[in-house]
Amino acid sequence: MLTAVIALAGLGLLGSLGLAIAARVFAVETDPRAEEIEEVLPGANCGACGKPGCFDLAREIARGNADIDACPVGGEKAAKAIGKIMGIDFSGGGERYVALVLCAGDNKEALKKYQYNGIYDCVSVDMFFGGDKACSYGCLGLGTCAGACPFGAIDILPEGIAKVDSDKCTGCGKCIEACPKGIIKLVPAGRNVHILCSSHDKGAAAKKKCRVACIGCQKCVKAAPEGAIHMDDFLAVINYDAEIPESVAGECPMGTIKVFKTEDSAGQETAGGGS
Amino acid sequence: MAGGFFGGVHPEYNKELSRGKSIRVMPLPEQLTVYFSQNLGAPSNAVVKKGEEVKKGQVIAQPGGFVSTPVHSPTSGKIKSTGFYPSPVGTLMEAAVIIPDGRDEWEEGCDRERDTAGLTSDEIKDIVKEAGIVGMGGATFPTHVKLSPPEDKPIDILILNGAECEPYLTSDHRLMLEKTEEILEGASLFARAINVKNIVVAIEKNKPGAIEKMREAVEGRDGFSVEPMEVIYPQGAEKQLIYSITGRKVPAGGLPMEAGALVQNVGTCLAAFEAARLSRPLIQRVVAVTGSGIKNPGNVLARVGTSFRDIIDFCGGMTDDTAKVISGGPMMGVSQYSLDSAVNKGTSGIVLLKADEVAQFENEPCIRCGRCLVVCPMKLNPSALSIFAERMRYEETGEHGVADCIECGSCAYVCPSKRPLVQHFKRAKAEIRNRSKKAG
């Protein structure tokens, strides 16, 4: 009996000694700063920085392989806190960017070319003649972007169009990847003049398909300061680096140019649901 | 007697609408919309521009790779414009709008009688390739690719697919009745191209006239036999047909050549005959125009590029309460939103249905009743696949063999929850393709 106790205790001692030595020999260096940085990061593991998750980014920042403002979601606040941890002064980053859906052709304004019955997802309907909207460029309104948004910042309005809530949007860009039409763009927050159309159809064709389509008349190009709006294949495109007076919106015969600050919710009622 | 593959369903066939109608030749319409790409595989590249004059049989698009085919002008005339048009396969596709000049003049070198007796295997393959022949049952797979098996995969049986298991469609049935000899001539050319001595004509038993006609025609032809098949959908699917006739299984993800078999649709055989014997490229096909929505159902020999509108008008127009126009049959066809869609090389039929005949998908949850497992001819698990696809877990759909799905629609046909199963699988396949493209 006693021998058994001693033998087992001895075995236990031997095993723990082995473990203790292994822990010394094979110790993995962890940077305590990485853990601190992880505390600061939003923890959404959204992948907007290009890394698989927040801890991976924290580790890279601690190693000096990534910038302290590499997390677009945490923005300036996180960058400052990370700067403190790393002993780097954060000199103020760029602007905050938010996503914007460049289409205003909801079900009241845009024609449908067929009645869709199938999987309610933009990618699935897009595989079928490019979607049920007559305009092959417009928002399909089935909420694939809303489903992809880790922050619940996108709503599908009852009129069947996606709308970004810029207060919740962190500019991570997940929706841009998800949208089969590629009509979501990151724009600097706080801008107030927007051309909400992505159609490259010629004027007459675009007009037939949607009441708020850009018809490429170029009136806005002439009214805006030099270089602020340019034409890209029958579509007027805003250069967000330029200042555009709100009066330009009045020049648009189609009402494609909308005035609202991306900071606030564009004065529209948002609806829940959607994904 | 053959026809013992796993699964399958028995939909309403409704073939009597157009079964007894002889093939009518449709006069040239006022304009033709010819898609530049009409095959499964690599898209072809346009070689003509707006304003150009073309001759009948002139190449207007060149193949974009080995698994690709040329496209020829179906008549002589002028190219009015090029642009994107809705196509029967469910995409917007680039096409040339050709205004016929009425002379229907052949390109130099086309429409000449040729003695086919002395043609070698390679000559036959070249003729088939240059005539732009694709699988005319609807899959539009380039035929010359099927005729080029690798050395290590010898083929010992050629199966002529006259099963035509898809409901409503009758174009192959009529071809077997009216073009019997030409089909068998085309088949012997295929047999010579791949050096096969055993040729089986497979016809579902619901076409006794065609079986009888073929039996008479194969008498005295060496190596030919006729095999009546059990009537069950999808009997005409390539892998199912090979199993029904030979008992051989095509390995998952493999091609029929790996089971030592080659399957050719009867319409494809006719096209091969016309290409070899008369030097005519593939510019026309028989389309069954049928369903309760068409006033005068029938089988129409139409030029490639004939718009659905013209072909429907030729068949007396549609009834006022037509709700759906399908290119192909109701099981595997694609609904069209525009009658501007035009016949391409794979358009085997146009089916017009009324509202009460059109099923609505409901996207209800799967109740795991297992009916889809019983009918899936590929022995897949459509229920699990669709649940993975719904949750966007596309890797798992791949692991569970979604690539083997032949999109026959049997699962969706029996699903009590009316789930859009085939659409889920098409989406999953596309996602897997895109991901492997991204991964390089």
XYZ file of C-alpha atoms in Angstrom:
715
model
C 0.000 0.000 0.000
C 2.694 2.439 1.067
C 4.854 1.519 -1.897
C 1.961 2.271 -4.209
C 1.458 5.726 -2.655
C 5.146 6.532 -2.871
C 5.387 5.215 -6.413
C 2.457 7.302 -7.589
C 3.636 10.397 -5.735
C 7.056 9.893 -7.272
C 5.532 9.545 -10.738
C 3.540 12.729 -10.174
C 6.656 14.558 -9.027
C 8.599 13.362 -12.055
C 5.819 14.428 -14.404
C 5.494 17.889 -12.880
C 9.243 18.357 -12.997
C 9.176 17.510 -16.698
C 6.373 20.004 -17.295
C 8.208 22.711 -15.337
C 11.328 22.230 -17.451
C 9.313 22.170 -20.682
C 7.602 25.416 -19.711
C 11.003 27.064 -19.328
C 12.600 25.589 -22.420
C 9.686 25.958 -24.817
C 8.360 29.250 -23.444
C 6.516 31.336 -26.081
C 7.343 35.007 -25.961
C 4.128 36.980 -25.689
C 4.225 40.702 -25.846
C 2.162 42.049 -22.959
C 1.444 45.065 -25.157
C -0.396 42.864 -27.646
C -2.858 41.895 -24.942
C -3.293 45.504 -23.904
C -3.903 46.532 -27.514
C -6.476 43.791 -27.889
C -8.354 45.268 -24.958
C -8.574 48.560 -26.860
C -9.667 47.092 -30.195
C -13.435 46.772 -30.840
C -13.361 42.985 -30.698
C -15.735 42.502 -33.619
C -13.186 40.337 -35.485
C -14.644 41.847 -38.660
C -11.521 41.546 -40.771
C -11.641 45.135 -42.032
C -7.909 45.552 -41.268
C -7.072 42.560 -43.461
C -6.182 40.317 -40.512
C -8.320 37.326 -39.456
C -9.234 38.881 -36.117
C -8.520 41.546 -33.533
C -5.809 39.627 -31.672
C -3.865 39.019 -34.878
C -3.838 42.762 -35.521
C -2.872 43.504 -31.922
C 0.093 41.154 -32.233
C 1.204 42.750 -35.505
C 0.935 46.264 -34.033
C 2.947 45.188 -30.985
C 5.625 43.787 -33.292
C 5.670 47.024 -35.212
C 4.427 45.388 -38.428
C 1.159 47.357 -38.496
C 0.288 50.995 -37.927
C -1.374 52.084 -34.714
C -4.340 53.310 -36.762
C -4.644 50.069 -38.720
C -8.101 49.380 -37.259
C -10.584 51.373 -39.351
C -13.407 50.417 -37.026
C -11.797 51.711 -33.823
C -10.877 54.883 -35.648
C -9.126 57.772 -33.952
C -10.096 56.805 -30.429
C -8.512 53.382 -30.663
C -5.484 54.748 -32.473
C -4.796 57.233 -29.659
C -5.120 54.538 -26.982
C -2.874 52.171 -28.946
C -0.412 55.020 -29.443
C -0.208 55.395 -25.651
C 0.517 51.686 -25.230
C 3.155 51.707 -27.935
C 4.646 55.011 -26.897
C 3.884 56.615 -30.239
C 2.186 59.961 -30.555
C -0.936 59.687 -32.659
C -0.806 62.722 -34.871
C -4.457 62.612 -35.847
C -5.510 60.239 -38.567
C -7.352 60.720 -41.793
C -11.019 61.327 -42.048
C -13.682 58.930 -40.889
C -15.148 57.104 -43.867
C -18.661 55.704 -44.043
C -20.376 53.473 -46.564
C -22.908 54.919 -48.980
C -25.256 53.021 -51.315
C -25.050 54.791 -54.661
C -28.606 54.141 -55.794
C -31.865 55.896 -55.064
C -34.010 53.752 -57.342
C -36.343 52.143 -54.845
C -39.519 50.292 -55.801
C -41.425 53.568 -56.243
C -38.888 55.010 -58.674
C -37.383 52.072 -60.535
C -39.046 49.540 -62.828
C -38.871 45.796 -62.269
C -38.382 43.568 -65.268
C -39.854 40.408 -63.781
C -41.600 39.048 -60.714
C -38.993 37.221 -58.705
C -39.777 34.063 -56.781
C -36.847 32.215 -55.272
C -34.074 32.710 -52.747
C -34.347 36.188 -51.253
C -30.735 37.201 -51.532
C -29.146 39.745 -53.878
C -26.467 37.390 -55.206
C -29.027 34.697 -56.039
C -31.354 37.043 -57.891
C -28.377 38.669 -59.613
C -27.462 35.286 -61.133
C -30.767 35.375 -62.984
C -30.605 37.962 -65.827
C -28.717 40.313 -63.492
C -31.601 40.701 -61.056
C -35.248 41.736 -61.241
C -34.591 45.446 -61.562
C -34.859 46.802 -65.084
C -31.698 48.780 -64.365
C -28.853 46.292 -64.280
C -26.756 48.535 -62.039
C -29.169 49.358 -59.217
C -29.654 48.149 -55.657
C -31.557 44.838 -55.575
C -32.815 45.527 -52.056
C -32.696 41.980 -50.685
C -30.225 42.833 -47.955
C -27.102 40.825 -48.696
C -25.110 43.855 -47.520
C -27.185 44.124 -44.349
C -26.473 40.466 -43.604
C -22.748 41.029 -44.095
C -22.565 44.112 -41.841
C -21.077 43.142 -38.468
C -22.417 46.345 -36.882
C -26.066 46.280 -37.931
C -25.553 49.554 -39.753
C -27.535 48.715 -42.899
C -31.316 48.666 -43.106
C -33.489 47.615 -45.993
C -36.187 50.240 -46.290
C -39.772 49.136 -46.970
C -39.386 50.587 -50.484
C -36.819 47.871 -51.163
C -33.506 49.666 -51.045
C -30.487 49.428 -48.760
C -29.603 52.379 -46.552
C -26.520 52.841 -44.364
C -26.908 54.309 -40.887
C -23.735 56.367 -40.738
C -23.787 56.594 -36.959
C -23.357 52.838 -36.718
C -21.146 52.443 -39.817
C -17.471 51.998 -39.057
C -16.240 51.936 -42.630
C -15.074 48.309 -42.436
C -16.044 47.637 -46.043
C -17.736 44.247 -45.529
C -20.825 45.445 -47.407
C -18.721 46.529 -50.379
C -17.500 42.961 -50.817
C -20.964 41.503 -50.316
C -22.852 43.657 -52.827
C -23.066 41.813 -56.170
C -23.663 45.091 -57.970
C -20.632 46.800 -56.434
C -22.535 50.033 -55.802
C -21.494 50.660 -52.184
C -18.643 53.093 -51.765
C -16.732 54.489 -48.790
C -17.057 58.273 -48.661
C -15.676 60.788 -46.175
C -18.167 61.421 -43.382
C -19.676 64.867 -43.208
C -20.048 65.431 -46.949
C -23.481 66.636 -47.938
C -23.866 66.397 -51.738
C -24.231 62.944 -53.261
C -25.031 61.525 -56.689
C -27.076 58.441 -55.825
C -26.862 56.530 -59.089
C -24.534 53.905 -60.565
C -26.100 53.434 -63.995
C -23.826 53.556 -67.025
C -26.803 53.266 -69.381
C -27.201 56.050 -71.910
C -29.626 58.781 -70.871
C -32.717 57.605 -72.731
C -32.358 54.006 -71.583
C -31.622 54.987 -67.985
C -34.650 57.283 -67.887
C -36.939 54.488 -69.087
C -35.821 52.199 -66.289
C -35.715 54.583 -63.341
C -37.178 57.986 -62.505
C -34.145 59.095 -60.498
C -31.392 57.828 -62.776
C -28.438 59.913 -63.898
C -29.017 60.624 -67.594
C -25.546 61.984 -68.210
C -26.718 65.500 -69.116
C -23.650 67.032 -67.439
C -25.538 70.012 -65.976
C -24.040 69.257 -62.563
C -20.539 69.004 -64.051
C -20.906 72.554 -65.393
C -22.466 73.922 -62.208
C -19.896 72.423 -59.839
C -16.379 73.787 -59.373
C -13.788 72.559 -61.876
C -12.999 68.868 -61.337
C -15.506 68.343 -58.540
C -17.785 66.169 -60.672
C -16.587 64.174 -63.689
C -18.314 61.932 -66.220
C -17.551 58.217 -66.268
C -19.266 56.406 -69.145
C -22.591 58.352 -69.029
C -22.549 58.650 -65.248
C -21.715 61.718 -63.186
C -19.299 60.847 -60.382
C -18.420 63.059 -57.419
C -14.849 63.696 -56.396
C -15.252 63.712 -52.628
C -12.022 65.653 -52.099
C -13.631 68.746 -53.583
C -16.096 71.108 -51.944
C -19.442 71.091 -53.732
C -22.039 73.762 -53.062
C -25.515 72.438 -52.251
C -26.994 74.514 -55.068
C -25.588 71.969 -57.578
C -28.337 69.551 -56.536
C -30.920 71.981 -57.899
C -29.358 71.727 -61.367
C -30.116 68.013 -61.694
C -33.266 67.509 -63.801
C -33.762 63.973 -62.486
C -33.356 64.602 -58.767
C -30.453 62.162 -58.719
C -28.334 64.505 -56.605
C -29.380 64.376 -52.979
C -28.354 66.711 -50.208
C -27.850 65.150 -46.785
C -24.970 64.870 -44.395
C -23.589 61.331 -44.231
C -23.225 62.120 -40.532
C -26.962 62.094 -39.965
C -29.520 59.661 -41.194
C -30.513 61.597 -44.287
C -33.852 62.538 -42.812
C -35.384 59.257 -43.895
C -37.313 56.839 -41.753
C -35.271 53.718 -41.299
C -36.952 50.366 -41.084
C -35.804 47.325 -39.249
C -35.363 43.829 -40.575
C -33.810 43.066 -43.891
C -31.052 40.533 -43.643
C -35.454 -3.403 -71.259
C -33.317 -0.913 -69.415
C -33.800 1.870 -66.948
C -32.795 1.031 -63.438
C -30.914 3.967 -61.988
C -31.484 5.165 -58.446
C -34.191 7.741 -57.700
C -36.038 9.821 -60.256
C -39.592 11.102 -60.441
C -42.686 10.767 -62.618
C -43.870 14.240 -63.562
C -46.853 14.838 -65.846
C -45.382 14.465 -69.321
C -47.929 16.446 -71.369
C -46.235 15.397 -74.586
C -49.503 14.821 -76.467
C -49.781 18.580 -77.136
C -47.064 18.522 -79.787
C -46.109 14.847 -80.145
C -48.118 14.302 -83.322
C -47.180 17.575 -85.053
C -44.717 17.285 -87.926
C -41.737 19.599 -87.977
C -42.649 22.842 -89.723
C -39.968 25.016 -91.284
C -40.276 28.570 -90.066
C -39.774 31.295 -92.665
C -36.944 33.781 -92.072
C -37.972 36.406 -89.518
C -37.329 40.121 -90.060
C -34.355 40.089 -87.724
C -32.216 37.553 -85.905
C -30.453 37.961 -82.559
C -27.417 35.689 -82.612
C -25.498 35.318 -79.342
C -21.752 35.373 -79.722
C -21.354 32.593 -77.196
C -23.482 29.465 -77.465
C -21.657 26.710 -75.639
C -20.833 25.496 -72.176
C -17.180 26.223 -71.478
C -15.023 29.094 -72.685
C -16.983 31.933 -74.305
C -16.379 32.638 -78.003
C -15.082 35.980 -79.265
C -16.943 38.124 -81.792
C -15.153 38.708 -85.097
C -17.751 40.912 -86.807
C -18.750 44.515 -86.267
C -21.838 46.653 -86.663
C -22.597 47.446 -90.288
C -20.795 44.421 -91.734
C -22.378 42.264 -94.431
C -22.400 38.563 -93.581
C -23.129 35.427 -95.567
C -25.089 32.406 -94.374
C -22.637 30.110 -92.590
C -19.995 32.810 -92.118
C -18.178 32.653 -88.781
C -19.238 35.592 -86.595
C -17.507 34.437 -83.401
C -14.354 32.374 -82.967
C -13.847 29.798 -80.203
C -12.156 31.190 -77.103
C -10.287 28.003 -76.229
C -10.440 24.224 -76.720
C -13.757 23.826 -74.877
C -15.467 26.386 -77.057
C -17.110 26.538 -80.481
C -17.452 29.000 -83.359
C -20.803 30.673 -84.061
C -22.012 31.125 -87.657
C -24.427 33.560 -89.223
C -27.794 31.813 -89.748
C -28.515 33.756 -92.947
C -27.044 36.376 -95.257
C -27.623 40.002 -94.406
C -26.299 42.978 -92.529
C -25.346 43.362 -88.875
C -27.588 46.147 -87.650
C -26.078 46.381 -84.172
C -24.426 44.467 -81.376
C -25.406 44.694 -77.726
C -26.457 42.787 -74.656
C -29.728 40.867 -74.891
C -31.502 38.516 -72.509
C -30.499 34.991 -73.456
C -32.388 31.722 -72.875
C -29.758 30.538 -70.377
C -30.723 33.271 -67.903
C -28.029 35.874 -68.466
C -27.627 39.062 -70.443
C -25.348 38.097 -73.294
C -23.696 39.922 -76.150
C -25.322 39.267 -79.500
C -25.385 40.531 -83.079
C -28.692 41.693 -84.518
C -28.734 40.555 -88.133
C -31.200 41.924 -90.689
C -31.630 39.223 -93.365
C -31.335 40.401 -96.968
C -33.745 37.695 -98.080
C -31.248 36.057 -100.455
C -30.154 33.493 -97.845
C -26.829 33.171 -99.665
C -24.318 30.598 -98.422
C -20.725 31.474 -97.607
C -18.163 30.177 -100.140
C -17.431 26.507 -99.430
C -20.609 25.804 -97.455
C -23.577 23.746 -98.691
C -21.556 21.341 -100.833
C -22.170 17.607 -101.008
C -19.271 15.635 -99.662
C -18.589 11.896 -99.771
C -18.395 10.869 -96.111
C -17.332 7.275 -96.722
C -13.626 8.039 -96.819
C -13.451 10.505 -93.910
C -10.846 9.675 -91.274
C -11.342 10.074 -87.558
C -9.420 13.360 -87.421
C -11.258 14.768 -90.433
C -14.601 14.047 -88.758
C -13.462 15.764 -85.542
C -12.324 18.817 -87.499
C -15.613 19.020 -89.405
C -17.586 18.813 -86.147
C -15.372 21.447 -84.537
C -15.613 23.869 -87.442
C -19.375 23.442 -87.793
C -19.769 24.710 -84.222
C -21.640 21.619 -83.075
C -22.627 21.404 -79.412
C -24.796 18.996 -77.407
C -28.298 19.812 -78.612
C -30.203 18.222 -75.762
C -29.743 21.526 -73.983
C -26.364 21.303 -72.263
C -24.520 22.791 -75.273
C -21.253 21.049 -74.411
C -18.855 21.299 -77.397
C -19.128 17.995 -79.289
C -15.528 17.886 -80.557
C -14.335 17.787 -76.941
C -16.434 14.665 -76.309
C -14.890 13.113 -79.422
C -11.364 13.651 -78.092
C -10.996 11.214 -75.181
C -7.509 10.776 -73.706
C -5.553 7.697 -74.899
C -5.896 5.914 -71.555
C -9.708 6.015 -71.570
C -10.902 3.791 -74.412
C -14.586 4.133 -75.288
C -16.458 0.983 -76.302
C -20.071 2.151 -76.526
C -21.823 5.061 -78.218
C -25.281 5.826 -76.835
C -27.675 7.895 -78.919
C -29.803 9.842 -76.490
C -33.381 9.791 -77.666
C -34.821 9.431 -74.172
C -36.246 12.963 -74.094
C -37.392 12.521 -70.521
C -38.088 16.232 -69.928
C -41.868 16.863 -69.811
C -43.544 18.630 -72.760
C -40.565 18.430 -75.127
C -41.029 16.553 -78.391
C -38.321 17.851 -80.718
C -36.090 14.748 -80.459
C -39.144 12.529 -80.835
C -40.075 14.203 -84.129
C -36.474 14.114 -85.363
C -36.314 10.354 -84.759
C -39.519 9.920 -86.766
C -38.653 12.282 -89.609
C -34.860 12.240 -89.867
C -34.169 8.604 -88.909
C -31.570 7.791 -91.564
C -29.722 11.093 -91.199
C -29.439 10.587 -87.425
C -27.985 7.113 -87.874
C -25.564 8.406 -90.549
C -24.388 11.093 -88.126
C -24.042 8.465 -85.412
C -21.852 6.256 -87.616
C -19.581 9.251 -88.182
C -19.263 9.715 -84.407
C -18.613 5.980 -84.046
C -15.870 6.179 -86.664
C -14.333 9.238 -85.024
C -13.795 7.385 -81.743
C -13.529 3.886 -83.246
C -16.548 2.322 -81.544
C -18.425 -0.704 -82.894
C -21.327 -0.824 -80.450
C -24.016 1.813 -80.935
C -27.216 1.839 -78.862
C -30.198 4.063 -79.590
C -31.889 4.751 -76.226
C -35.549 5.792 -76.420
C -38.078 6.063 -73.596
C -41.007 3.645 -74.017
C -43.517 6.499 -74.251
C -42.379 6.984 -77.873
C -43.362 3.622 -79.454
C -43.491 5.158 -82.939
C -39.907 6.321 -82.711
C -38.768 2.958 -81.310
C -40.405 1.117 -84.182
C -39.029 3.485 -86.803
C -35.504 3.240 -85.384
C -35.724 -0.576 -85.149
C -36.570 -0.766 -88.857
C -33.777 1.649 -89.702
C -31.031 -0.130 -87.757
C -31.711 -3.475 -89.409
C -28.804 -4.218 -91.686
C -26.599 -1.650 -89.958
C -23.721 -3.363 -88.193
C -23.363 -2.776 -84.471
C -26.530 -0.729 -84.094
C -29.293 -1.690 -81.659
C -32.352 0.007 -80.151
C -32.962 -0.049 -76.406
C -36.420 0.946 -75.105
C -35.991 2.691 -71.763
C -38.203 2.799 -68.702
C -40.134 6.056 -68.527
C -38.703 7.875 -65.539
C -37.226 11.345 -65.216
C -34.214 12.031 -65.592
C -33.673 8.993 -67.825
C -32.006 11.171 -70.458
C -29.383 12.557 -68.089
C -26.040 11.371 -69.349
C -24.822 9.529 -66.257
C -28.209 7.942 -65.564
C -28.498 6.795 -69.161
C -25.039 5.209 -69.118
C -25.939 3.347 -65.922
C -29.307 2.224 -67.303
C -27.737 0.830 -70.467
C -24.371 -0.537 -69.290
C -24.587 -0.746 -65.514
C -21.376 1.308 -65.354
C -21.055 4.201 -62.972
C -19.399 7.457 -63.951
C -17.131 8.358 -61.024
C -18.044 11.453 -59.014
C -16.762 14.557 -60.730
C -15.800 12.467 -63.758
C -16.828 12.497 -67.398
C -18.726 9.709 -69.210
C -15.521 8.731 -71.023
C -14.254 7.409 -67.682
C -17.017 4.804 -67.862
C -15.999 4.014 -71.444
C -19.149 5.528 -72.910
C -20.019 8.412 -75.177
C -23.536 9.855 -75.210
C -24.802 12.005 -78.060
C -28.247 13.523 -78.408
C -30.077 12.529 -81.615
C -30.249 16.173 -82.700
C -26.476 16.407 -82.370
C -26.132 13.379 -84.659
C -28.284 15.101 -87.271
C -26.158 18.248 -87.015
C -23.010 16.143 -87.503
C -24.527 14.502 -90.574
C -25.413 17.879 -92.107
C -21.951 19.229 -91.347
C -20.128 16.269 -92.846
C -22.372 15.396 -95.776
C -23.643 18.835 -96.819
C -20.889 21.118 -95.370
C -23.470 23.046 -93.373
C -22.532 24.535 -90.011
C -25.011 24.394 -87.138
C -27.359 27.331 -87.766
C -30.798 25.884 -87.104
C -32.553 23.483 -84.782
C -35.950 21.991 -84.004
C -37.770 23.709 -81.160
C -40.889 22.248 -79.547
C -43.291 25.136 -78.916
C -45.826 23.794 -76.477
C -47.772 24.176 -73.238
C -51.295 25.313 -72.477
C -50.408 28.916 -73.269
C -49.666 28.475 -76.968
C -52.574 28.512 -79.392
C -51.075 26.186 -81.953
C -48.452 23.920 -80.378
C -45.950 22.217 -82.639
C -42.368 21.523 -83.585
C -40.610 24.260 -85.486
C -37.367 24.190 -87.433
C -36.050 27.649 -86.635
C -32.818 29.453 -87.400
C -30.526 30.103 -84.459
C -31.270 33.698 -83.446
C -35.036 33.585 -84.029
C -36.648 35.547 -81.219
C -39.160 33.828 -78.935
C -41.676 36.464 -80.002
C -41.408 35.492 -83.698
C -41.530 31.772 -82.983
C -44.571 32.157 -80.701
C -46.343 34.280 -83.335
C -45.567 31.586 -85.911
C -47.378 29.116 -83.634
C -50.519 31.240 -83.467
C -49.502 33.453 -80.559
C -50.027 32.991 -76.827
C -53.271 32.980 -74.896
C -54.069 36.073 -72.813
C -53.668 34.208 -69.534
C -50.169 32.871 -70.178
C -48.144 33.493 -67.033
C -44.758 31.978 -67.761
C -42.559 31.371 -70.784
C -39.816 28.805 -70.239
C -36.821 28.131 -72.434
C -36.407 24.350 -72.288
C -38.728 22.179 -70.228
C -40.450 22.772 -66.882
C -37.958 20.693 -64.889
C -34.664 22.158 -66.045
C -35.637 25.138 -68.174
C -35.156 28.813 -67.431
C -38.069 31.257 -67.178
C -37.787 34.181 -69.542
C -38.768 37.743 -68.723
C -38.561 38.996 -72.274
C -39.685 37.610 -75.617
C -36.569 39.215 -77.084
C -34.709 36.107 -75.935
C -33.704 34.206 -79.049
C -33.245 30.545 -79.910
C -29.685 29.361 -79.412
C -28.100 26.004 -80.223
C -29.438 24.464 -77.005
C -33.047 25.675 -77.098
C -34.903 22.375 -77.288
C -38.287 23.853 -76.517
C -40.346 26.835 -75.463
C -43.025 26.001 -72.912
C -45.840 28.444 -72.156
C -47.738 27.861 -68.925
C -50.801 29.403 -67.296
C -50.806 30.808 -63.779
C -52.401 27.753 -62.138
C -49.709 25.492 -63.600
C -46.844 27.513 -62.194
C -45.457 26.416 -58.837
C -44.417 29.114 -56.396
C -41.371 28.688 -54.195
C -42.016 29.452 -50.561
C -38.602 29.362 -48.880
C -40.106 27.395 -45.991
C -37.769 25.586 -43.626
C -36.756 22.013 -44.423
C -38.899 19.571 -42.437
C -36.390 16.755 -43.019
C -38.925 14.400 -44.526
C -36.222 12.862 -46.717
C -38.227 12.721 -49.926
C -35.460 14.497 -51.819
C -32.968 11.820 -50.765
C -35.211 9.147 -52.223
C -35.479 10.811 -55.629
C -32.007 12.312 -56.117
C -30.535 10.324 -59.032
C -27.028 11.291 -57.922
C -27.642 9.908 -54.404
C -26.853 13.284 -52.854
C -28.537 14.748 -49.797
C -30.363 17.817 -51.167
C -31.823 18.600 -47.761
C -28.442 18.961 -46.067
C -26.937 20.709 -49.084
C -29.683 23.315 -49.111
C -29.389 23.930 -45.381
C -25.633 24.505 -45.759
C -26.227 26.781 -48.738
C -28.861 28.765 -46.836
C -26.308 29.444 -44.118
C -23.696 30.343 -46.738
C -21.474 27.466 -45.671
C -20.384 26.759 -49.204
C -17.273 24.731 -48.340
C -19.546 22.168 -46.705
C -21.795 22.000 -49.769
C -18.645 21.170 -51.708
C -17.669 18.473 -49.235
C -21.156 16.975 -49.561
C -20.813 16.736 -53.337
C -22.799 19.685 -54.664
C -20.537 19.575 -57.740
C -22.154 16.247 -58.687
C -25.649 17.767 -58.733
C -27.002 17.600 -62.294
C -29.669 20.235 -61.514
C -32.447 17.922 -62.735
C -34.942 19.408 -60.275
C -36.300 16.084 -58.967
C -35.711 17.208 -55.363
C -37.516 20.518 -55.810
C -40.348 18.656 -57.580
C -41.084 16.496 -54.520
C -40.251 19.019 -51.772
C -43.337 19.603 -49.602
C -41.805 22.824 -48.263
C -41.441 24.100 -51.855
C -37.844 25.113 -51.229
C -35.891 26.572 -54.174
C -33.409 23.714 -53.946
C -31.853 23.804 -57.411
C -31.322 27.541 -57.087
C -29.421 26.933 -53.845
C -27.184 24.404 -55.597
C -26.531 26.639 -58.599
C -25.564 29.386 -56.202
C -23.317 27.063 -54.177
C -21.552 25.898 -57.342
C -21.007 29.480 -58.455
C -19.619 30.447 -55.040
C -17.219 27.493 -55.047
C -16.088 28.381 -58.589
C -15.502 32.010 -57.602
C -13.548 31.049 -54.513
C -11.274 28.699 -56.401
C -10.741 31.473 -58.984
C -9.781 33.897 -56.210
C -7.469 31.331 -54.677
C -5.849 31.018 -58.125
